[in-house]
Amino acid sequence: MGTIVVVLFPILLTLLSNKLKEVRIKSYTRREQHFIPEPFKLTMKVSANLQQLKAIVGDSSDIIYRQFKLGMDNRSSAIVHIDGLVDQQLLQQSILHPLLHAKQSKSGLNFFKTESIKDYLMHHAIEVSDAEALTDSNKIVRKLLSGAVLLFVDGLDEVLVLSVKKWISRTVDEPITEALVRGPRLSFIENIRDNTALLRRMTTDPNLTFQDFEVGERSKRQLTIAYVKDIANDELLGNVRNRINTLDIDHAAESGYIEQLIEDDYLSIFPQVQSTERPDRVMGAILEGRIAILLDGSSYALIVPATFSMMVQSPEDYYERWIPMSLIRLLRYAAAFLSIFLPSFYIAFVSFHQGLIPTDLALAIAGTRVGVPFPTIIEALLMEVSIELLREAGLRLPRPVGQTVGLVGALIIGEAAVQAGLVSPIMVIVVAATAIASFVSPHYGAGIALRMLRFLAMFSAAFLGLYGISLFFVSLCVHAVKLRSFGVPYVTPGTLYSLSDWKDFFFRLPLFMMRNRPTEYFPKDRVRRKKY
């Protein structure tokens, strides 16, 4: 019975995944936007335009309406902005002061002509670099809510949109989740323009391109994709643009929302989009031919396509010499394997295959298990669940307290469980070694996936021993080989026949030997180094 369940489970999961993919594709059809207000038509009167604007945004206390007379001809005008989203000093010096003290020039411009007043304001009076004239009311409202200043002028059936944005933002700090011994101490922050500036500082390549999108049906947020236009593959770029354009969400609070909506197989346990807070990792990726996605308000960038090998790689692999970093990379692969299968192997050997254990070790294990009332699977589950609870508690508590709870809690629970006879000392050793191995993963999302797979492997071992582990491993390999990330096989470069891509797979060979870019992204410019 157990064999049938283990064999049929991946087949049923595949059928369910295909069916739900069809449902997901149908759900991409955009909803009717009932909540968007009816657009209004701008008039020549400031008072009428302000009344129509108030009907949409309401009388919110943080929206400032400032009416005044133009200095040159006492024409009724008004500026509208949101308090807290604009630079008040720049607003006063570069917008209000020039408008209030504007004088008619000697050129004899007729200010009662719409073209003349707009041209004068845009080219002579307003001292703001980012200024545009709009007539679309929906765009005008979105600009206002994004931090722009709206200028209404009598006799002008357009709105001048002026950008003097300024809001609270934290300074660029050291990455928290991707700490390195050697490397840049820079991380992304929540301001998207500061993040693009960090990337622009890292290269003088004129082909580095940023393309902006707006995501969110109710709350529009700026999303930017970054790529090098003479390296990134056009088909991959079109795929990314299409998925972003078909996003159907009210409000994208964080880049994790985008990650979940654009991934290929949302039933897979593996992360198919790489997230990072390190600009150097993003720059290295886009120079390989991949595409980065940045969302305003999020300090994490997304990189697509993603493969499993990227989840065990770190930017520090390229900052140190190749021999030690190759050994460390092999250590990460071994740690990933142990974090999944170490408890399951212990369960399988103790419960089913005692004859495969050396005699002295088997006697030692049997001696430590005297008095333990639970089978090995229950024993392992008790310890693994306790470790996961401590890990989660350490993350949620304040940092100084969390570290204390994680270390002291693990020692106390392990010692108390052994003294009470609930678990054996060897089980504590196995669980501790597994926990340490799971910490080695440089990617947090990949570490979570490995921890979840560990429980599936434990249940497979409890049902069928080593045979169950083998079936689970085969099913896992089949799923990984079938998985795609934006059309790229998830296990690449393991599925490619190009030996050049293996230079940065299990080992990291010297930099001068990695002459070409990875073939799995089909970059336009294949050669990374023209000469050795």
Short mmCIF file of C-alpha atoms in Angstrom, two decimals, residues 90-498:
data_model
loop_
_atom_site.label_atom_id
_atom_site.label_comp_id
_atom_site.label_asym_id
_atom_site.label_seq_id
_atom_site.Cartn_x
_atom_site.Cartn_y
_atom_site.Cartn_z
CA LEU A 90 11.72 72.87 -2.89
CA LEU A 91 8.00 73.49 -3.38
CA GLN A 92 8.34 76.96 -1.85
CA GLN A 93 11.54 77.95 -3.64
CA SER A 94 11.07 76.40 -7.09
CA ILE A 95 7.30 76.59 -7.61
CA LEU A 96 5.41 78.98 -5.34
CA HIS A 97 7.99 81.76 -5.18
CA PRO A 98 8.56 81.99 -8.98
CA LEU A 99 4.81 81.90 -9.66
CA LEU A 100 3.94 84.55 -7.08
CA HIS A 101 6.69 86.88 -8.27
CA ALA A 102 6.53 86.19 -11.99
CA LYS A 103 6.57 89.39 -14.07
CA GLN A 104 5.42 89.97 -17.61
CA SER A 105 8.37 89.83 -19.93
CA LYS A 106 9.29 92.52 -22.43
CA SER A 107 8.64 90.11 -25.30
CA GLY A 108 4.96 91.01 -25.22
CA LEU A 109 3.57 87.54 -24.73
CA ASN A 110 -0.21 87.42 -24.72
CA PHE A 111 -0.84 85.46 -21.53
CA PHE A 112 -4.51 84.99 -22.33
CA LYS A 113 -3.58 82.54 -25.05
CA THR A 114 -3.39 79.01 -23.69
CA GLU A 115 -0.22 78.16 -25.56
CA SER A 116 1.59 81.26 -24.35
CA ILE A 117 0.81 80.87 -20.64
CA LYS A 118 1.76 77.18 -20.65
CA ASP A 119 4.99 77.83 -22.49
CA TYR A 120 5.90 80.67 -20.16
CA LEU A 121 5.25 78.61 -17.05
CA MET A 122 7.09 75.55 -18.35
CA HIS A 123 10.10 77.34 -19.82
CA HIS A 124 10.54 80.49 -17.71
CA ALA A 125 8.70 80.46 -14.39
CA ILE A 126 8.80 76.96 -12.91
CA GLU A 127 12.24 75.89 -11.68
CA VAL A 128 11.59 72.13 -11.57
CA SER A 129 13.35 69.72 -13.89
CA ASP A 130 10.58 67.10 -13.99
CA ALA A 131 7.44 68.79 -15.33
CA GLU A 132 4.75 67.74 -17.80
CA ALA A 133 1.28 68.80 -18.95
CA LEU A 134 -1.53 66.23 -18.71
CA THR A 135 -5.20 66.12 -19.64
CA ASP A 136 -6.05 62.53 -18.65
CA SER A 137 -7.79 62.77 -15.27
CA ASN A 138 -6.89 59.20 -14.23
CA LYS A 139 -3.20 59.88 -14.81
CA ILE A 140 -3.49 63.19 -12.98
CA VAL A 141 -5.00 61.54 -9.90
CA ARG A 142 -2.35 58.80 -9.90
CA LYS A 143 0.42 61.39 -10.15
CA LEU A 144 -1.05 63.32 -7.22
CA LEU A 145 -1.29 60.20 -5.06
CA SER A 146 2.28 59.29 -5.99
CA GLY A 147 3.67 62.54 -4.61
CA ALA A 148 3.50 64.98 -7.52
CA VAL A 149 2.32 68.61 -7.29
CA LEU A 150 -0.61 69.64 -9.53
CA LEU A 151 -0.74 73.20 -10.87
CA PHE A 152 -4.11 74.50 -12.11
CA VAL A 153 -4.22 77.82 -13.98
CA ASP A 154 -7.25 79.76 -15.20
CA GLY A 155 -7.48 79.68 -18.97
CA LEU A 156 -5.50 76.45 -19.23
CA ASP A 157 -7.38 73.21 -19.84
CA GLU A 158 -4.33 71.17 -18.86
CA VAL A 159 -2.75 70.39 -15.52
CA LEU A 160 0.96 70.93 -15.01
CA VAL A 161 2.37 67.99 -13.04
CA LEU A 162 5.53 68.90 -11.15
CA SER A 163 7.75 66.41 -9.34
CA VAL A 164 9.24 67.55 -6.03
CA LYS A 165 8.85 64.22 -4.24
CA LYS A 166 10.37 63.59 -0.87
CA TRP A 167 9.37 61.04 1.75
CA ILE A 168 10.86 59.22 4.68
CA SER A 169 13.37 56.57 3.59
CA ARG A 170 16.02 54.66 5.47
CA THR A 171 19.66 54.91 4.53
CA VAL A 172 21.53 52.29 2.55
CA ASP A 173 22.73 49.72 5.05
CA GLU A 174 24.44 46.32 5.14
CA PRO A 175 22.35 43.36 3.92
CA ILE A 176 20.72 41.46 6.77
CA THR A 177 19.82 38.11 5.22
CA GLU A 178 22.82 37.83 2.86
CA ALA A 179 25.81 38.76 4.98
CA LEU A 180 29.28 38.26 3.51
CA VAL A 181 32.80 38.26 4.91
CA ARG A 182 34.18 39.97 1.81
CA GLY A 183 32.11 42.09 -0.54
CA PRO A 184 30.16 45.35 -0.83
CA ARG A 185 28.25 46.42 2.29
CA LEU A 186 25.29 47.75 0.32
CA SER A 187 21.69 46.62 0.23
CA PHE A 188 18.56 47.77 -1.53
CA ILE A 189 16.10 50.02 0.29
CA GLU A 190 12.39 50.77 -0.20
CA ASN A 191 12.92 53.66 -2.66
CA ILE A 192 13.01 52.32 -6.20
CA ARG A 193 14.98 55.26 -7.62
CA ASP A 194 17.66 54.84 -4.99
CA ASN A 195 17.81 51.15 -5.95
CA THR A 196 18.21 51.89 -9.66
CA ALA A 197 20.90 54.42 -8.75
CA LEU A 198 22.78 51.71 -6.83
CA LEU A 199 22.77 49.55 -9.96
CA ARG A 200 23.76 52.46 -12.18
CA ARG A 201 26.75 53.18 -9.92
CA MET A 202 28.09 49.67 -10.49
CA THR A 203 28.52 49.97 -14.24
CA THR A 204 29.08 52.57 -16.93
CA ASP A 205 27.59 50.34 -19.62
CA PRO A 206 25.20 52.53 -21.67
CA ASN A 207 23.19 49.42 -22.55
CA LEU A 208 21.93 49.03 -18.98
CA THR A 209 18.21 49.70 -19.39
CA PHE A 210 15.36 50.29 -16.95
CA GLN A 211 11.75 49.93 -18.09
CA ASP A 212 8.91 51.09 -15.85
CA PHE A 213 5.49 49.51 -15.34
CA GLU A 214 2.52 50.20 -13.09
CA VAL A 215 1.08 47.28 -11.14
CA GLY A 216 -2.02 47.16 -8.99
CA GLU A 217 -5.61 47.78 -10.03
CA ARG A 218 -6.63 49.88 -7.05
CA SER A 219 -3.27 51.08 -5.76
CA LYS A 220 -0.76 51.76 -8.53
CA ARG A 221 2.87 51.03 -7.70
CA GLN A 222 5.91 51.47 -9.87
CA LEU A 223 7.68 48.31 -11.02
CA THR A 224 10.95 48.44 -12.95
CA ILE A 225 12.75 45.74 -14.88
CA ALA A 226 16.52 46.03 -15.34
CA TYR A 227 18.50 44.37 -18.11
CA VAL A 228 21.37 44.93 -20.52
CA LYS A 229 19.74 45.33 -23.91
CA ASP A 230 22.58 43.89 -25.98
CA ILE A 231 22.84 40.81 -23.71
CA ALA A 232 19.30 39.87 -22.59
CA ASN A 233 17.43 37.53 -24.91
CA ASP A 234 14.43 39.17 -26.62
CA GLU A 235 12.16 36.16 -26.07
CA LEU A 236 12.95 36.09 -22.36
CA LEU A 237 12.41 39.83 -22.14
CA GLY A 238 9.05 39.55 -23.90
CA ASN A 239 8.01 36.74 -21.56
CA VAL A 240 8.79 38.89 -18.51
CA ARG A 241 6.93 41.89 -19.93
CA ASN A 242 3.89 39.78 -20.75
CA ARG A 243 3.65 38.31 -17.25
CA ILE A 244 3.97 41.75 -15.69
CA ASN A 245 1.34 43.25 -17.98
CA THR A 246 -1.12 40.48 -17.07
CA LEU A 247 -0.74 40.88 -13.31
CA ASP A 248 -4.16 41.12 -11.67
CA ILE A 249 -3.88 42.40 -8.11
CA ASP A 250 -5.36 45.26 -6.13
CA HIS A 251 -2.19 46.24 -4.29
CA ALA A 252 1.35 44.87 -4.51
CA ALA A 253 2.62 45.41 -0.97
CA GLU A 254 5.98 43.68 -1.51
CA SER A 255 7.95 42.00 -4.27
CA GLY A 256 6.88 38.64 -2.82
CA TYR A 257 3.43 39.29 -4.32
CA ILE A 258 5.00 39.69 -7.75
CA GLU A 259 7.14 36.58 -7.26
CA GLN A 260 4.11 34.41 -6.54
CA LEU A 261 2.12 35.76 -9.48
CA ILE A 262 4.79 35.37 -12.17
CA GLU A 263 6.32 31.99 -11.24
CA ASP A 264 5.74 29.06 -13.58
CA ASP A 265 4.48 26.39 -11.16
CA TYR A 266 2.98 27.68 -7.93
CA LEU A 267 2.46 24.11 -6.67
CA SER A 268 6.19 23.45 -6.66
CA ILE A 269 8.03 23.58 -3.36
CA PHE A 270 11.10 25.12 -5.02
CA PRO A 271 11.44 28.90 -5.46
CA GLN A 272 11.47 29.65 -9.18
CA VAL A 273 12.33 33.33 -8.78
CA GLN A 274 15.49 34.40 -7.01
CA SER A 275 15.05 37.19 -4.44
CA THR A 276 17.94 39.22 -3.13
CA GLU A 277 18.70 42.46 -1.32
CA ARG A 278 22.23 42.71 -2.74
CA PRO A 279 22.83 45.05 -5.72
CA ASP A 280 26.07 43.23 -6.61
CA ARG A 281 24.18 39.95 -7.02
CA VAL A 282 21.63 41.68 -9.26
CA MET A 283 24.32 43.32 -11.39
CA GLY A 284 26.13 40.00 -11.82
CA ALA A 285 22.87 38.36 -12.89
CA ILE A 286 21.88 40.93 -15.52
CA LEU A 287 25.39 40.85 -16.98
CA GLU A 288 24.85 37.12 -17.49
CA GLY A 289 21.67 37.80 -19.48
CA ARG A 290 19.05 37.53 -16.76
CA ILE A 291 16.45 40.17 -15.86
CA ALA A 292 15.93 41.90 -12.52
CA ILE A 293 12.57 43.13 -11.24
CA LEU A 294 12.37 45.94 -8.69
CA LEU A 295 9.21 47.14 -6.95
CA ASP A 296 8.80 50.50 -5.29
CA GLY A 297 8.41 50.01 -1.55
CA SER A 298 10.31 46.71 -1.45
CA SER A 299 13.95 46.22 -0.47
CA TYR A 300 14.14 42.88 -2.30
CA ALA A 301 14.80 42.57 -6.01
CA LEU A 302 13.70 39.56 -8.06
CA ILE A 303 15.90 37.83 -10.62
CA VAL A 304 14.58 35.62 -13.42
CA PRO A 305 15.15 32.95 -14.61
CA ALA A 306 16.27 31.06 -11.52
CA THR A 307 17.76 27.58 -11.19
CA PHE A 308 18.54 25.38 -8.21
CA SER A 309 22.29 25.88 -8.56
CA MET A 310 21.80 29.61 -7.97
CA MET A 311 20.26 28.85 -4.59
CA VAL A 312 23.54 27.41 -3.32
CA GLN A 313 25.75 30.12 -4.81
CA SER A 314 26.87 33.28 -3.07
CA PRO A 315 28.41 36.49 -4.45
CA GLU A 316 31.39 35.80 -2.20
CA ASP A 317 32.19 32.77 -4.37
CA TYR A 318 33.65 35.20 -6.92
CA TYR A 319 35.36 37.57 -4.49
CA GLU A 320 37.73 34.96 -3.07
CA ARG A 321 40.15 32.58 -4.80
CA TRP A 322 38.62 29.75 -6.75
CA ILE A 323 40.06 26.74 -4.87
CA PRO A 324 38.66 27.47 -1.37
CA MET A 325 35.36 28.77 -2.77
CA SER A 326 34.94 25.64 -4.90
CA LEU A 327 35.33 23.49 -1.79
CA ILE A 328 32.86 25.67 0.09
CA ARG A 329 30.38 25.35 -2.76
CA LEU A 330 30.71 21.56 -2.62
CA LEU A 331 30.14 21.82 1.11
CA ARG A 332 26.88 23.70 0.44
CA TYR A 333 25.66 20.95 -1.89
CA ALA A 334 26.51 18.33 0.73
CA ALA A 335 24.75 20.39 3.41
CA ALA A 336 21.64 20.67 1.23
CA PHE A 337 21.58 16.88 0.81
CA LEU A 338 22.09 16.27 4.55
CA SER A 339 19.42 18.79 5.54
CA ILE A 340 16.87 16.77 3.54
CA PHE A 341 17.94 13.15 4.06
CA LEU A 342 19.92 12.83 7.30
CA PRO A 343 16.92 12.25 9.63
CA SER A 344 15.26 9.97 7.07
CA PHE A 345 18.38 7.80 6.79
CA TYR A 346 18.47 7.48 10.57
CA ILE A 347 14.80 6.43 10.61
CA ALA A 348 15.31 3.93 7.79
CA PHE A 349 18.39 2.28 9.29
CA VAL A 350 17.03 2.04 12.83
CA SER A 351 13.52 0.92 11.86
CA PHE A 352 14.10 -1.30 8.80
CA HIS A 353 17.77 -1.96 8.03
CA GLN A 354 19.53 -2.65 11.31
CA GLY A 355 21.71 -5.18 9.55
CA LEU A 356 23.37 -2.43 7.50
CA ILE A 357 24.61 -0.67 10.63
CA PRO A 358 28.04 -1.72 12.00
CA THR A 359 27.62 -4.00 15.00
CA ASP A 360 29.25 -1.72 17.56
CA LEU A 361 27.25 1.27 16.38
CA ALA A 362 24.02 -0.76 16.31
CA LEU A 363 24.58 -1.84 19.91
CA ALA A 364 25.30 1.74 20.93
CA ILE A 365 22.12 2.99 19.28
CA ALA A 366 20.08 0.20 20.86
CA GLY A 367 21.53 1.07 24.26
CA THR A 368 20.61 4.74 23.95
CA ARG A 369 17.08 3.87 22.88
CA VAL A 370 16.37 1.75 25.95
CA GLY A 371 13.37 3.28 27.66
CA VAL A 372 12.35 5.53 24.74
CA PRO A 373 8.57 4.95 24.40
CA PHE A 374 8.17 6.24 20.82
CA PRO A 375 9.13 4.81 17.42
CA THR A 376 11.87 6.65 15.56
CA ILE A 377 9.49 8.61 13.30
CA ILE A 378 7.65 10.09 16.30
CA GLU A 379 10.94 10.74 18.04
CA ALA A 380 12.29 12.56 14.99
CA LEU A 381 9.09 14.56 14.50
CA LEU A 382 9.14 15.75 18.11
CA MET A 383 12.66 17.05 17.79
CA GLU A 384 12.29 18.52 14.29
CA VAL A 385 9.07 20.34 15.17
CA SER A 386 10.72 21.69 18.33
CA ILE A 387 13.67 22.98 16.29
CA GLU A 388 11.32 24.67 13.79
CA LEU A 389 9.37 26.30 16.61
CA LEU A 390 12.57 27.63 18.15
CA ARG A 391 13.77 28.89 14.77
CA GLU A 392 10.50 30.72 14.15
CA ALA A 393 10.45 32.15 17.68
CA GLY A 394 13.99 33.41 17.26
CA LEU A 395 13.01 35.24 14.05
CA ARG A 396 9.89 36.92 15.48
CA LEU A 397 11.29 38.04 18.81
CA PRO A 398 13.53 41.13 19.16
CA ARG A 399 17.01 40.34 17.90
CA PRO A 400 18.92 40.13 21.24
CA VAL A 401 16.15 38.07 22.84
CA GLY A 402 15.68 35.91 19.75
CA GLN A 403 19.30 34.78 19.66
CA THR A 404 19.15 33.83 23.33
CA VAL A 405 15.90 31.89 22.88
CA GLY A 406 17.29 29.99 19.88
CA LEU A 407 20.53 28.86 21.51
CA VAL A 408 19.40 28.33 25.10
CA GLY A 409 16.06 26.86 24.09
CA ALA A 410 17.67 24.22 21.87
CA LEU A 411 20.12 23.19 24.61
CA ILE A 412 17.48 23.04 27.34
CA ILE A 413 14.88 21.18 25.27
CA GLY A 414 17.41 18.67 23.95
CA GLU A 415 18.90 17.96 27.37
CA ALA A 416 15.49 17.78 29.05
CA ALA A 417 14.11 15.44 26.38
CA VAL A 418 17.06 13.06 26.83
CA GLN A 419 16.82 13.15 30.62
CA ALA A 420 13.07 12.44 30.44
CA GLY A 421 13.65 9.46 28.16
CA LEU A 422 11.52 10.90 25.34
CA VAL A 423 14.30 10.84 22.73
CA SER A 424 17.69 9.21 22.42
CA PRO A 425 20.97 11.17 22.52
CA ILE A 426 21.82 10.06 18.97
CA MET A 427 18.54 11.54 17.72
CA VAL A 428 19.51 14.87 19.31
CA ILE A 429 22.84 14.70 17.48
CA VAL A 430 21.13 13.91 14.16
CA VAL A 431 18.61 16.75 14.53
CA ALA A 432 21.32 19.22 15.57
CA ALA A 433 23.52 18.28 12.60
CA THR A 434 20.51 18.62 10.29
CA ALA A 435 19.67 22.08 11.65
CA ILE A 436 23.25 23.25 11.18
CA ALA A 437 23.30 21.93 7.61
CA SER A 438 20.06 23.80 6.81
CA PHE A 439 21.67 27.09 7.92
CA VAL A 440 24.34 26.80 5.21
CA SER A 441 21.96 27.72 2.35
CA PRO A 442 22.68 31.31 1.17
CA HIS A 443 19.08 31.70 -0.05
CA TYR A 444 16.37 31.89 2.60
CA GLY A 445 13.57 30.66 0.33
CA ALA A 446 15.60 27.64 -0.75
CA GLY A 447 16.32 26.86 2.90
CA ILE A 448 12.59 26.78 3.66
CA ALA A 449 12.02 24.40 0.73
CA LEU A 450 14.73 22.03 1.99
CA ARG A 451 13.21 22.04 5.47
CA MET A 452 9.80 21.08 4.07
CA LEU A 453 11.29 18.33 1.92
CA ARG A 454 12.95 16.92 5.03
CA PHE A 455 9.56 16.03 6.53
CA LEU A 456 8.42 14.34 3.30
CA ALA A 457 11.63 12.30 3.26
CA MET A 458 11.08 11.30 6.90
CA PHE A 459 7.57 10.00 6.18
CA SER A 460 8.85 8.11 3.11
CA ALA A 461 11.53 6.44 5.26
CA ALA A 462 8.97 5.58 7.95
CA PHE A 463 6.77 3.82 5.37
CA LEU A 464 9.29 1.91 3.26
CA GLY A 465 12.77 2.49 4.66
CA LEU A 466 15.55 2.97 2.11
CA TYR A 467 13.17 1.94 -0.66
CA GLY A 468 10.85 4.80 0.30
CA ILE A 469 13.77 7.24 0.36
CA SER A 470 14.79 6.05 -3.11
CA LEU A 471 11.26 6.54 -4.47
CA PHE A 472 11.07 9.97 -2.88
CA PHE A 473 14.43 10.95 -4.36
CA VAL A 474 13.39 9.76 -7.84
CA SER A 475 10.09 11.64 -7.58
CA LEU A 476 11.95 14.75 -6.47
CA CYS A 477 14.35 14.48 -9.41
CA VAL A 478 11.48 13.98 -11.87
CA HIS A 479 9.73 17.06 -10.52
CA ALA A 480 12.91 19.15 -10.64
CA VAL A 481 13.70 18.08 -14.21
CA LYS A 482 10.14 18.90 -15.29
CA LEU A 483 10.20 22.31 -13.61
CA ARG A 484 10.85 25.46 -15.65
CA SER A 485 11.63 29.03 -14.72
CA PHE A 486 10.68 31.35 -17.57
CA GLY A 487 11.38 28.55 -20.02
CA VAL A 488 14.76 27.59 -18.51
CA PRO A 489 15.06 24.07 -17.00
CA TYR A 490 15.36 24.34 -13.24
CA VAL A 491 18.25 21.88 -12.96
CA THR A 492 20.48 23.61 -15.50
CA PRO A 493 23.35 23.46 -16.17
CA GLY A 494 23.01 19.81 -15.12
CA THR A 495 20.80 19.07 -18.16
CA LEU A 496 23.03 20.77 -20.71
CA TYR A 497 25.70 19.09 -22.78
CA SER A 498 27.88 22.20 -22.91
#
